[in-house]
Short mmCIF file of C-alpha atoms in Angstrom, two decimals:
data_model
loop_
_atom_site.label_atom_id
_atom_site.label_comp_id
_atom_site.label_asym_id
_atom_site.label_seq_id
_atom_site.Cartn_x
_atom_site.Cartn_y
_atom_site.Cartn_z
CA UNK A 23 0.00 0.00 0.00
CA UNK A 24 1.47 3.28 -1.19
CA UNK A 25 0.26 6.27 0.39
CA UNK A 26 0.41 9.33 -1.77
CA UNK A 27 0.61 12.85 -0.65
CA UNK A 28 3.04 14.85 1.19
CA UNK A 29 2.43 13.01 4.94
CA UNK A 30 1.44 10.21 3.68
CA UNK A 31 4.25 8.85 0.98
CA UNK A 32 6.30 5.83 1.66
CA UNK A 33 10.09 6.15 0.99
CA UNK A 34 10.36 4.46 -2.56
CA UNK A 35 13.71 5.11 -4.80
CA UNK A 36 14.57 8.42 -6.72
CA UNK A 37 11.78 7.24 -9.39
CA UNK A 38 9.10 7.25 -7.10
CA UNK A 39 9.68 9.47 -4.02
CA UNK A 40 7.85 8.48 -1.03
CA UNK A 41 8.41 8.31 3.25
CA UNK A 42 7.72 5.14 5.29
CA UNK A 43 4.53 4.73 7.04
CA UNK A 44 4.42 6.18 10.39
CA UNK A 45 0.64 7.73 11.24
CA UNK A 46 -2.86 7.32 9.76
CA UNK A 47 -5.30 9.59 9.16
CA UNK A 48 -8.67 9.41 10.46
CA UNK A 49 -11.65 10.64 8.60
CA UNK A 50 -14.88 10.16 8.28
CA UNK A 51 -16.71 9.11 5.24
CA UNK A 52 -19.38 11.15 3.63
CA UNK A 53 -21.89 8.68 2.14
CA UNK A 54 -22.95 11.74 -0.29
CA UNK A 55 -26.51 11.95 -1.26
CA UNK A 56 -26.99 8.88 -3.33
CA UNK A 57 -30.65 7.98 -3.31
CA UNK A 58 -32.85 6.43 -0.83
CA UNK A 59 -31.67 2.82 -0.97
CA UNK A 60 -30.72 1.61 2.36
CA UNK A 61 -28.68 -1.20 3.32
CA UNK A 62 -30.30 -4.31 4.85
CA UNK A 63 -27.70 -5.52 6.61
CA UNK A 64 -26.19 -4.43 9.47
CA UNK A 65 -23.48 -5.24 12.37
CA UNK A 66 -24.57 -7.21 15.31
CA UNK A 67 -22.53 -7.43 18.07
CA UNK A 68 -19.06 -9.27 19.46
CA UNK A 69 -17.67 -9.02 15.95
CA UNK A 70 -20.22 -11.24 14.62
CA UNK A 71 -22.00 -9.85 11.19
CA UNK A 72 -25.64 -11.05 9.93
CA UNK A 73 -27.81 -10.55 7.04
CA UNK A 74 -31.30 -10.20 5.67
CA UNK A 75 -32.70 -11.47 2.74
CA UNK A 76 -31.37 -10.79 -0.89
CA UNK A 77 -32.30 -7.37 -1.84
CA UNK A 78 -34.06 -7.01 -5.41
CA UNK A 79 -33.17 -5.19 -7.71
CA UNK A 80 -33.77 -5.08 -11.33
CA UNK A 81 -35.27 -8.34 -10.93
CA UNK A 82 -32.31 -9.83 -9.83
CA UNK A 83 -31.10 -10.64 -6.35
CA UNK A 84 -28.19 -9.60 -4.62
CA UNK A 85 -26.62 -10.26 -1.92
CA UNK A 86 -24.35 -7.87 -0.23
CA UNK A 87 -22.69 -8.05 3.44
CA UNK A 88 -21.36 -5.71 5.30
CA UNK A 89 -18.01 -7.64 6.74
CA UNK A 90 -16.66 -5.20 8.92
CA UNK A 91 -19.27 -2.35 10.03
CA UNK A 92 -16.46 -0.29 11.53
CA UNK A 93 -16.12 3.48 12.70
CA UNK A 94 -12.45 2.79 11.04
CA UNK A 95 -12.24 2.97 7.22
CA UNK A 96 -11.20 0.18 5.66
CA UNK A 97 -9.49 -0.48 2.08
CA UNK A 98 -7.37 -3.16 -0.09
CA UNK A 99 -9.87 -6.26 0.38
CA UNK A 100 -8.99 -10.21 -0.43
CA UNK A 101 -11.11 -13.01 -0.72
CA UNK A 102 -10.60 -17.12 -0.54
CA UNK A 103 -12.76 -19.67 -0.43
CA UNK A 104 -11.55 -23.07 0.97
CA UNK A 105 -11.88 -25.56 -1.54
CA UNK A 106 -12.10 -28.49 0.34
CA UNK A 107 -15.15 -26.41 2.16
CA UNK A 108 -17.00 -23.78 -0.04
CA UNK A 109 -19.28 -22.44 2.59
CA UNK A 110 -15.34 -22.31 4.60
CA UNK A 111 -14.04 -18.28 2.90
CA UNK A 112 -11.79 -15.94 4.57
CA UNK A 113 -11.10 -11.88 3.79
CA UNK A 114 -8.91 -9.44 4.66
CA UNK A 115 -8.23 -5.73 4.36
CA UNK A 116 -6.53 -2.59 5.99
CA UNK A 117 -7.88 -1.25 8.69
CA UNK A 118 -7.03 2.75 8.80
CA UNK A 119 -8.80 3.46 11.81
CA UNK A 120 -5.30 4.80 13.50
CA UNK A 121 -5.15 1.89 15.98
CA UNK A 122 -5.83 -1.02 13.33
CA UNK A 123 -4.02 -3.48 11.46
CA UNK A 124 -4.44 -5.84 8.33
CA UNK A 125 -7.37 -8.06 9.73
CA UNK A 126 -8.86 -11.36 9.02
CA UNK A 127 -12.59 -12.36 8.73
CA UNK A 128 -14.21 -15.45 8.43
CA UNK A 129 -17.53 -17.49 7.44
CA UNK A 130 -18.20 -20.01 7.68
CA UNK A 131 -21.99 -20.41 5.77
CA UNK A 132 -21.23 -19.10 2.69
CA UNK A 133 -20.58 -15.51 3.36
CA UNK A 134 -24.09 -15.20 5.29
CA UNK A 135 -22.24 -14.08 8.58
CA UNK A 136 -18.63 -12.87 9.32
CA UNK A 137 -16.34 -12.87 12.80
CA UNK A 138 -12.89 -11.10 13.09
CA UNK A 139 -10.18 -13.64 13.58
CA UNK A 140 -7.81 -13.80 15.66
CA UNK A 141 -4.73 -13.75 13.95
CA UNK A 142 -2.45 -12.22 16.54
CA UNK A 143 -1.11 -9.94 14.20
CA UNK A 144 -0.41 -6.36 15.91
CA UNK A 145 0.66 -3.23 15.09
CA UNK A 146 -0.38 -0.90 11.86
CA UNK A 147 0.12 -3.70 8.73
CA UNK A 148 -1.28 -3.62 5.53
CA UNK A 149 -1.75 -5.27 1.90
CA UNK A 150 -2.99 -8.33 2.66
CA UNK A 151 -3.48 -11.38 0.27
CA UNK A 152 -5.07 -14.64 1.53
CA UNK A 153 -4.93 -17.55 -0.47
CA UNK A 154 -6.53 -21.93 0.50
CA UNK A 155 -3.92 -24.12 -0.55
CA UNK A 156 -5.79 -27.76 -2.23
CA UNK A 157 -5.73 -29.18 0.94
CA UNK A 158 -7.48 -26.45 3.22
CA UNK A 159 -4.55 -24.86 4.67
CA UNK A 160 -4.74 -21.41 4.53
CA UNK A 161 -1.58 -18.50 4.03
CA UNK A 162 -2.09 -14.45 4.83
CA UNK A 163 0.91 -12.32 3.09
CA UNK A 164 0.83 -8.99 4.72
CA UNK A 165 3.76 -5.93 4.96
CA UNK A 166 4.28 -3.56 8.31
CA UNK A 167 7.52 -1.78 6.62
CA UNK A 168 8.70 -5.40 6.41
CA UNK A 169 7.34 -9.02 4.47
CA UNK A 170 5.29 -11.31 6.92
CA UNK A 171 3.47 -13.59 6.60
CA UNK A 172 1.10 -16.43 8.17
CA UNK A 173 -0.44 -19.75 7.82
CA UNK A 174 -3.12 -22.12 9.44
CA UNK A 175 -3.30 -25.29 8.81
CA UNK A 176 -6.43 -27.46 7.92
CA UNK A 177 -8.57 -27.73 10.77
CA UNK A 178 -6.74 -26.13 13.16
CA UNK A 179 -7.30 -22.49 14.74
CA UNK A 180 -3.76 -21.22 15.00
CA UNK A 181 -1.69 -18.89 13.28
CA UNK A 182 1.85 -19.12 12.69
CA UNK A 183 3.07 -16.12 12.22
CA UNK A 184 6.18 -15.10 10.34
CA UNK A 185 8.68 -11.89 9.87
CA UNK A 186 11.04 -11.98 7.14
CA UNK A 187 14.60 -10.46 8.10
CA UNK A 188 15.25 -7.91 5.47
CA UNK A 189 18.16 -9.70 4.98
CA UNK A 190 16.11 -11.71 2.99
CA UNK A 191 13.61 -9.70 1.41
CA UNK A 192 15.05 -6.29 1.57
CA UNK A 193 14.63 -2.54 2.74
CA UNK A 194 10.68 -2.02 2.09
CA UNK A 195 9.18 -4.82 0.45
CA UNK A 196 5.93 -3.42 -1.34
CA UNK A 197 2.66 -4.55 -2.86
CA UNK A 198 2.58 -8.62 -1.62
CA UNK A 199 0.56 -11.32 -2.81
CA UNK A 200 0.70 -15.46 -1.88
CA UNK A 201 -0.07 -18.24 -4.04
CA UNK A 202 1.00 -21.70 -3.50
CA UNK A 203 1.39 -24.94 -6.04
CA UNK A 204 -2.02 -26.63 -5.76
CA UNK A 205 -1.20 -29.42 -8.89
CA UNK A 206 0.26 -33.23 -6.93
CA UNK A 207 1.86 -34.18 -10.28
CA UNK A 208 4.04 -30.68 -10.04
CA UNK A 209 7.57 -31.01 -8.85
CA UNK A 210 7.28 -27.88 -6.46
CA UNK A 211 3.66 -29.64 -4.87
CA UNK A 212 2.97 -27.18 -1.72
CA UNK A 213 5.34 -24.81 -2.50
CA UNK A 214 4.24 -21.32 -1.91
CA UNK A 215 5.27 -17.91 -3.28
CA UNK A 216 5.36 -14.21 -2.20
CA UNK A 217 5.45 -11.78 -5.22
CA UNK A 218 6.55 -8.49 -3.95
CA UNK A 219 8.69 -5.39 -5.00
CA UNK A 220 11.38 -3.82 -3.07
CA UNK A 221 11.05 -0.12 -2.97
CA UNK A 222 14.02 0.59 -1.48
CA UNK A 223 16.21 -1.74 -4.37
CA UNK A 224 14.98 0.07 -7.55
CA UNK A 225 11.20 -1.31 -7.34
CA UNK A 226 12.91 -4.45 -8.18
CA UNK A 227 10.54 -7.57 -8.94
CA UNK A 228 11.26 -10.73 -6.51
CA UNK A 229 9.92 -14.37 -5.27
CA UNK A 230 10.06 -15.57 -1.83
CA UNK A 231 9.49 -18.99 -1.73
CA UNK A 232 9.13 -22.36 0.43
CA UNK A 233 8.79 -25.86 -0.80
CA UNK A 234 6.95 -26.74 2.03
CA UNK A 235 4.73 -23.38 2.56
CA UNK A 236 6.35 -22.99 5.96
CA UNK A 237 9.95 -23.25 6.53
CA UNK A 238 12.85 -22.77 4.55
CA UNK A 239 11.95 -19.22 2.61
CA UNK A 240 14.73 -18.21 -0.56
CA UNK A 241 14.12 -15.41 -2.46
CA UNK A 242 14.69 -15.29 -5.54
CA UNK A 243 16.59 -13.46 -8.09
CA UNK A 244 15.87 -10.42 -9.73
CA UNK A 245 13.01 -10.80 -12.07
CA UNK A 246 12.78 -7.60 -13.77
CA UNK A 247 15.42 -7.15 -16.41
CA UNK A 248 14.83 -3.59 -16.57
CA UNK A 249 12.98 -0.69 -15.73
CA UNK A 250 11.22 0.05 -12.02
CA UNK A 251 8.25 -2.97 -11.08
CA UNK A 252 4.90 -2.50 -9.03
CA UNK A 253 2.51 -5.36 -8.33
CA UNK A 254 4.51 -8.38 -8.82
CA UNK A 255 2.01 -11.03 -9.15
CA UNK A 256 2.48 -14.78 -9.28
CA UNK A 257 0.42 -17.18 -11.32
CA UNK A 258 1.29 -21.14 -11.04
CA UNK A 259 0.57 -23.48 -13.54
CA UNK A 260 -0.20 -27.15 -13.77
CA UNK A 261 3.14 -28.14 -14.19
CA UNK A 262 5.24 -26.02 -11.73
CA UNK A 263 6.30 -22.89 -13.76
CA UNK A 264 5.36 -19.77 -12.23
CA UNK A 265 4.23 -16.50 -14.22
CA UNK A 266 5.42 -13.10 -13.02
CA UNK A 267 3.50 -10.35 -14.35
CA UNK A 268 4.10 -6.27 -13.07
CA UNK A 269 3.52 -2.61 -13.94
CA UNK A 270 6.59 -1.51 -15.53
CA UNK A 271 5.67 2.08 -14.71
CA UNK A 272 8.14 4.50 -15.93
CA UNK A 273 7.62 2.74 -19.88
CA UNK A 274 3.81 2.19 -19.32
CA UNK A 275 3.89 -1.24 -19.58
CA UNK A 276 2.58 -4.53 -18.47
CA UNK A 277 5.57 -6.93 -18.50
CA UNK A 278 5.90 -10.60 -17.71
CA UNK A 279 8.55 -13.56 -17.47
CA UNK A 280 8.53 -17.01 -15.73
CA UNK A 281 10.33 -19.42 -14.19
CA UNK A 282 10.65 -23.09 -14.69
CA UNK A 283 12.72 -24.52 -11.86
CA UNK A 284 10.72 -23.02 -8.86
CA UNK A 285 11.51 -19.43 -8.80
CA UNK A 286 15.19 -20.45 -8.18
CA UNK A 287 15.71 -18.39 -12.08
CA UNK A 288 13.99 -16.18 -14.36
CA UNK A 289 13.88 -16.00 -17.82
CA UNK A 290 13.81 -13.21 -20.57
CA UNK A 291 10.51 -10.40 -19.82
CA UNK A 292 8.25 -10.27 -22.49
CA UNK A 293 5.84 -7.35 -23.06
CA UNK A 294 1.96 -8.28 -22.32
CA UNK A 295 0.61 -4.70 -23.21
CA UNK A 296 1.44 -0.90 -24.19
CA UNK A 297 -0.58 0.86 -22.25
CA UNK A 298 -2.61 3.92 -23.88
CA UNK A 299 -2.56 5.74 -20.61
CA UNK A 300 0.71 7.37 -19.14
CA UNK A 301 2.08 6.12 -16.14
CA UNK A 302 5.68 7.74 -15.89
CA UNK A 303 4.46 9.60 -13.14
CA UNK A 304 2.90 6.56 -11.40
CA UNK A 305 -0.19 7.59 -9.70
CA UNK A 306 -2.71 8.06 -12.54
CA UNK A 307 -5.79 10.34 -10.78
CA UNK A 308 -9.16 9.29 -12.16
CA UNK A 309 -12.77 11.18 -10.90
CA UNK A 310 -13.73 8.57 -8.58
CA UNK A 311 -10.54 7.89 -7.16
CA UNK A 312 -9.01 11.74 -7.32
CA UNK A 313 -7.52 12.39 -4.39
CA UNK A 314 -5.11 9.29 -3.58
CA UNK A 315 -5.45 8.22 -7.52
CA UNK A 316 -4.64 4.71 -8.57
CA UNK A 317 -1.88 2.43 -9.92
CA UNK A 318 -2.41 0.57 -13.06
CA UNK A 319 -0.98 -2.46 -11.36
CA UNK A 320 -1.79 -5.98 -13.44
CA UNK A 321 -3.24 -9.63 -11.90
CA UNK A 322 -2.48 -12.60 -12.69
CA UNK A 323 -3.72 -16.23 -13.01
CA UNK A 324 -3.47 -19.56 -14.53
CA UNK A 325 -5.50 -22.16 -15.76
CA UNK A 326 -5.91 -25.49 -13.25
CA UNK A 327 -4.83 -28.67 -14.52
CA UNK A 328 -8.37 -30.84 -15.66
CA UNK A 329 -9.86 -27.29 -16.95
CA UNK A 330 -10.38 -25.72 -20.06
CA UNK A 331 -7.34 -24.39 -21.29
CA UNK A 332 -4.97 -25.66 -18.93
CA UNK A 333 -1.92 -23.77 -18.11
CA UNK A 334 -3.04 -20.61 -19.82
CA UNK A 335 -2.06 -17.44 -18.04
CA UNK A 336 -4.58 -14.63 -17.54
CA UNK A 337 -3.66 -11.21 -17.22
CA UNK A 338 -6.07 -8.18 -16.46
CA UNK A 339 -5.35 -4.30 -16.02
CA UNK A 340 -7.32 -1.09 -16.33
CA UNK A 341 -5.75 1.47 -19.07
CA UNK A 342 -7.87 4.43 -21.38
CA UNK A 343 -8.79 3.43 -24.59
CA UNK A 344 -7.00 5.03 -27.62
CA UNK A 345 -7.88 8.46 -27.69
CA UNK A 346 -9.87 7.98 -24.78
CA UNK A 347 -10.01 9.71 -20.94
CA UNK A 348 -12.30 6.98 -19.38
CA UNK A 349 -9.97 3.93 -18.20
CA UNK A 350 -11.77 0.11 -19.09
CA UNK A 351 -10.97 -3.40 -17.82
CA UNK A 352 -8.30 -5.75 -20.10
CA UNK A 353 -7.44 -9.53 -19.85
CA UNK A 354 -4.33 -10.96 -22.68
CA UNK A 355 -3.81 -14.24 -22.25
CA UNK A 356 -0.45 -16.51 -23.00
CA UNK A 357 0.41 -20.23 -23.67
CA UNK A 358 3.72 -19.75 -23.45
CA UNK A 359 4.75 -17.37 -21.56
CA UNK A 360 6.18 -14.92 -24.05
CA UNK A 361 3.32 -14.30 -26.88
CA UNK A 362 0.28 -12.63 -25.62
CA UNK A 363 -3.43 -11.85 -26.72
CA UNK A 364 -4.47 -9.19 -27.85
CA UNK A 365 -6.03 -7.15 -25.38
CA UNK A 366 -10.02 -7.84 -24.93
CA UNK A 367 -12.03 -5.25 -23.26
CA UNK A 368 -14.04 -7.22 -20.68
CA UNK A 369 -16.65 -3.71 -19.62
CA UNK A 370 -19.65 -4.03 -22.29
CA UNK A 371 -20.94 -0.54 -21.11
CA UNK A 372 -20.44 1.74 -24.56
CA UNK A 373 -19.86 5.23 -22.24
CA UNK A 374 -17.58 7.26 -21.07
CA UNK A 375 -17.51 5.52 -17.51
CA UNK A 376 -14.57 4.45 -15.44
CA UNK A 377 -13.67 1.21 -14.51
CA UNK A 378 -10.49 0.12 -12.12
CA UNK A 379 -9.35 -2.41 -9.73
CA UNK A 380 -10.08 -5.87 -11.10
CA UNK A 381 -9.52 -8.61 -9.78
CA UNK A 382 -9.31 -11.98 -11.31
CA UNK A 383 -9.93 -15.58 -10.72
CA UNK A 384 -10.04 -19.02 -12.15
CA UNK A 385 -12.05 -21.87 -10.85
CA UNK A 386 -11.73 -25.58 -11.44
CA UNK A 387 -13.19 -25.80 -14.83
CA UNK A 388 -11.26 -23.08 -16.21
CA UNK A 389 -14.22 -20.31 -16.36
CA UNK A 390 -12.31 -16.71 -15.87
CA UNK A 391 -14.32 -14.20 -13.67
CA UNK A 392 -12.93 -10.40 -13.13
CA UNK A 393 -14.88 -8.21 -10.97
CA UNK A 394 -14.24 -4.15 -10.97
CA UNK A 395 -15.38 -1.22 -9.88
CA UNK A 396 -17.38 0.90 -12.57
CA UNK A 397 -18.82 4.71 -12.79
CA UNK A 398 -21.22 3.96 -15.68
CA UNK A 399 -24.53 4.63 -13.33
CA UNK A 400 -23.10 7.85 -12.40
CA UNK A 401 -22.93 10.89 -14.92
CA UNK A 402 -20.44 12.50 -13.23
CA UNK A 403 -17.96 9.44 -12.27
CA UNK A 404 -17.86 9.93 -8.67
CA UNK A 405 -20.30 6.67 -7.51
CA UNK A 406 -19.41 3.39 -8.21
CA UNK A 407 -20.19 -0.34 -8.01
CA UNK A 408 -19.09 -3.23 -8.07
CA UNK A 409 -19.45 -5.48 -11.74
CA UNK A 410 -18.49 -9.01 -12.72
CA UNK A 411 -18.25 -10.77 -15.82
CA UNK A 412 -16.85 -14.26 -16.96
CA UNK A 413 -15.33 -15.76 -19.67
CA UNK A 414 -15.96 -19.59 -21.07
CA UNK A 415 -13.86 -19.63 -23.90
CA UNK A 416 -10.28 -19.04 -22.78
CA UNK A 417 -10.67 -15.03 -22.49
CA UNK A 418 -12.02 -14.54 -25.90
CA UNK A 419 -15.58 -13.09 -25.28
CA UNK A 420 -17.03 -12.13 -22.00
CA UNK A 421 -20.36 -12.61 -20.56
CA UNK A 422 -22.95 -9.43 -20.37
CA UNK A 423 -22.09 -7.85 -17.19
CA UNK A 424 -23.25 -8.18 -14.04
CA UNK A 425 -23.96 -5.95 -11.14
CA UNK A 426 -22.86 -6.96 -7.71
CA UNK A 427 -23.56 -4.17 -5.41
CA UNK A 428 -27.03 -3.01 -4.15
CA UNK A 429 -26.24 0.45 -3.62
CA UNK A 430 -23.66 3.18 -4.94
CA UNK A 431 -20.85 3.98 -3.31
CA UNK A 432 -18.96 7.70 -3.20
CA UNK A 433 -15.68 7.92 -1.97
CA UNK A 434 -14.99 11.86 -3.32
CA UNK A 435 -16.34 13.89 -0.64
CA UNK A 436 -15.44 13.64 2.76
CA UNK A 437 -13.54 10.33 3.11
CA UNK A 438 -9.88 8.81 4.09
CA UNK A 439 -7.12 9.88 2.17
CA UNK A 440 -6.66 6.23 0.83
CA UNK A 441 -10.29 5.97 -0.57
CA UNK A 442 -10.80 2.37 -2.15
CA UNK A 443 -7.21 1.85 -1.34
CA UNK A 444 -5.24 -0.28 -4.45
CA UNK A 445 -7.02 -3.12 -5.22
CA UNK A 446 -10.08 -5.45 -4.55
CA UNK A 447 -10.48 -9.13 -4.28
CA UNK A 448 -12.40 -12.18 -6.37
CA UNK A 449 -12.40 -15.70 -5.85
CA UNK A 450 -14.15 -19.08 -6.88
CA UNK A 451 -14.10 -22.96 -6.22
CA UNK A 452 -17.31 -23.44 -8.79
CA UNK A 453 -19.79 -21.34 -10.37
CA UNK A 454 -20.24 -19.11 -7.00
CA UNK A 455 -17.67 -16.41 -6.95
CA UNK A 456 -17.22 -14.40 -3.87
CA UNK A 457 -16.65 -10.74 -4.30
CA UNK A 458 -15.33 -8.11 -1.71
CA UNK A 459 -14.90 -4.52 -1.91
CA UNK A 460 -14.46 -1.42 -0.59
CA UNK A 461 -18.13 0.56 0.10
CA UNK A 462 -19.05 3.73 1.35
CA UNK A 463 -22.84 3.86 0.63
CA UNK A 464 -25.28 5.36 2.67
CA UNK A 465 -25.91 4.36 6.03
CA UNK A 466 -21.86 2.68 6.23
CA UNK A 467 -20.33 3.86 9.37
CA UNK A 468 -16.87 4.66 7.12
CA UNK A 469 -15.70 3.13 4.43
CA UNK A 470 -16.32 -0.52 4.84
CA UNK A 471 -15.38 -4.21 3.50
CA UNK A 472 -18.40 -5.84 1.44
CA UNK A 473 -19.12 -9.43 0.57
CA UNK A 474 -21.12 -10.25 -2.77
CA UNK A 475 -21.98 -12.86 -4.86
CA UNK A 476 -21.74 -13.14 -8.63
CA UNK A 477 -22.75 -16.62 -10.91
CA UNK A 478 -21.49 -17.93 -13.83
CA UNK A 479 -23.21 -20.88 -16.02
CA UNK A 480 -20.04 -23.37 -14.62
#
């Protein structure tokens, strides 16, 4: 999480100037004056969130949950669903409340009803990532200034908690993410991986990895041949290799190599996309996000083995069209590893609306969801929801979108200086995907972590 603005900028290298972490601000969140839709769910007590029934709307139900229901604003969400459990799903997100920290919630019916877990995690930390492993263990990456990370093992209620030295990982490790190996024919089975960049090493792109998932961490070497990285993120495929995809922001591109033994090398980067939008500067400051502005970072993920398309690599950004102000939603797609798709816009609106922050996911039979944020109900491009569409034929066409969220949110009034933070999470084991966000519609106590629901035909 990179804070932007004079007291709130981490220290970065001479390309990107910013100072380390050391306060939060606390504001509170206008909700604006968005129409008379109320939520109908609300906080209960002890931690413990409930619902009502599916709101409505347009004929269609939804399904929204407010996780957190915190005074606190909250931003940078993460999803997983346990796959040897569906009902089993865990999220995460900052907590900027000035006394919080990166915190865990979990349900266990679905989504119906969160609690906060207790991680043990303390201090102010932030980006978080959760990730299920095949088996039902469970991994949290998060950063405090430094890499940490956690695990809990398959029916057990214990974290283990872990602080990289940053002898290992470096000065100021940056925008984390976990994935481990999930295929039993792979050679690196239950091996996990933390994509990160180092801030304080020339936004260099690395792996830390285990072969186990709990001891034993290496990091890699350099991934990024040249050029400054954000949002290192790791795909695995079926048979081992790992896919590093990042923002090569000074050249506005998305870049990508992989690695066939494990992370222990890296091969040549290939170029996924030219972006139409200028990122030199590396904040890009669209209406609804105006204030902190956002980072055009890419996700990443592969194909399972027994799907559709096995192996393939998925990559989706936001970026303007040619020509264009408004920013849309991308996916390319690779094979190999080195040629790429070309660039599908996954947003069917035909406006001039603004869409940012997807997130992307792949479930068993090789369906490809992405869920964003989008402006198009709002004239002005201040309000957003949530959208999701899905893909059944390897990334070529997309399905009509769908609309997550119940009720618009407006982070460009009175809010925290992060406002929806970086990024948002997705996640599926089947044709359910679980969707969380950042909201701050009417009624929200500050700007709070929502669950959704989105289907897909498999």
């Amino acid at each position: 999480m990179r804070r932007k603005g004079s007291a709130l900028r981490l220290l970065m290298t001479a390309a990107v100037s910013v100072v380390a972490i050391t306060s939060m601000i606390t504001a509170s969140a206008s909700a604006g004056t968005q129409g008379s839709t109320r939520p109908i769910f609300r906080g209960a007590t002890h931690g413990t969130y409930g619902v009502g029934n599916p709101l409505s709307v347009d004929g269609k139900k939804r399904l929204n949950v407010n996780v957190t229901n915190k005074s606190g604003p909250q931003s940078e969400t993460t999803v997983a669903i346990n796959p040897t459990n569906p009902q089993d799903i865990l999220s995460a997100s900052n907590d900027l409340s000035g006394t919080g920290t990166a915190h865990v919630y979990e349900s266990t019916d679905g989504g119906k009803h969160w609690t906060l877990v207790n991680t043990g995690i303390s201090g102010f930390c932030y980006d978080p990532w959760l990730h299920f492993n095949d088996v039902g263990d469970a991994f949290f990456a998060y950063e405090c200034s430094d890499q940490n990370y956690g695990y809990r093992l398959h029916g057990t209620s214990n974290w283990v908690l872990t602080k990289f030295s940053s002898g290992l990982v470096g000065g100021f490790p940056d925008r984390d993410m976990i994935i481990t190996d999930d295929t039993s024919t792979s050679p690196f089975y239950h091996s996990a991986y933390i994509g990160y960049d180092d801030a304080n090493a020339g936004n260099a792109a690395y792996v830390v990895y285990s072969r186990d998932g709990k001891t034993g961490w290496t990091r890699s070497p350099k991934i990024n041949d040249t050029g400054n990285t954000i949002a290192n993120n790791i795909a695995v495929l079926p048979d081992g290799t790992i896919q590093a995809t990042w923002l090569d922001y000074p050249n506005s591109r998305i870049m990508s190599d992989r690695s066939t033994d494990g992370g222990a090398t890296w091969g040549t980067d290939h170029v996924v996309a030219t972006l139409n939008t200028n990122t030199s500067g590396f904040w890009v400051c669209i209406p609804p996000q105006g204030s902190r502005c956002i980072v055009l970072m890419p996700f990443t993920k592969a194909s399972p083995a027994g799907s559709s398309h096995p192996g393939r690599v998925y990559v989706t950004w936001e970026d303007k069209k040619a020509g264009g102000t408004d920013t849309n939603i991308y996916v390319s797609s690779s094979d190999n590893g080195s040629t790429w798709s070309t660039p599908v816009k996954v947003n069917d609106d035909t406006g001039t609306a603004y869409q940012f922050f997807p997130a992307i996911a792949v479930n068993p039979s090789g369906t490809v969801g992405i869920s964003f944020y989008d402006t198009r109900r709002d004239s002005l491009n201040h309000k957003v929801d949530q959208f999701f569409s899905y893909s059944l034929d390897g990334g070529a066409t997309w399905h009509a979108n769908f609309r997550v969220t119940t009720a618009q949110s407006d982070e460009t009034g009175t809010h925290d200086a992060n406002q929806y933070g970086d990024y948002e999470g997705l996640d599926s084991v089947g044709a359910k995907w679980s969707v969380v966000w950042t909201d701050s519609r009417p009624g929200d106590l500050n700007e709070e972590m929502y669950w959704g629901k989105a289907k897909s035909s498999s």
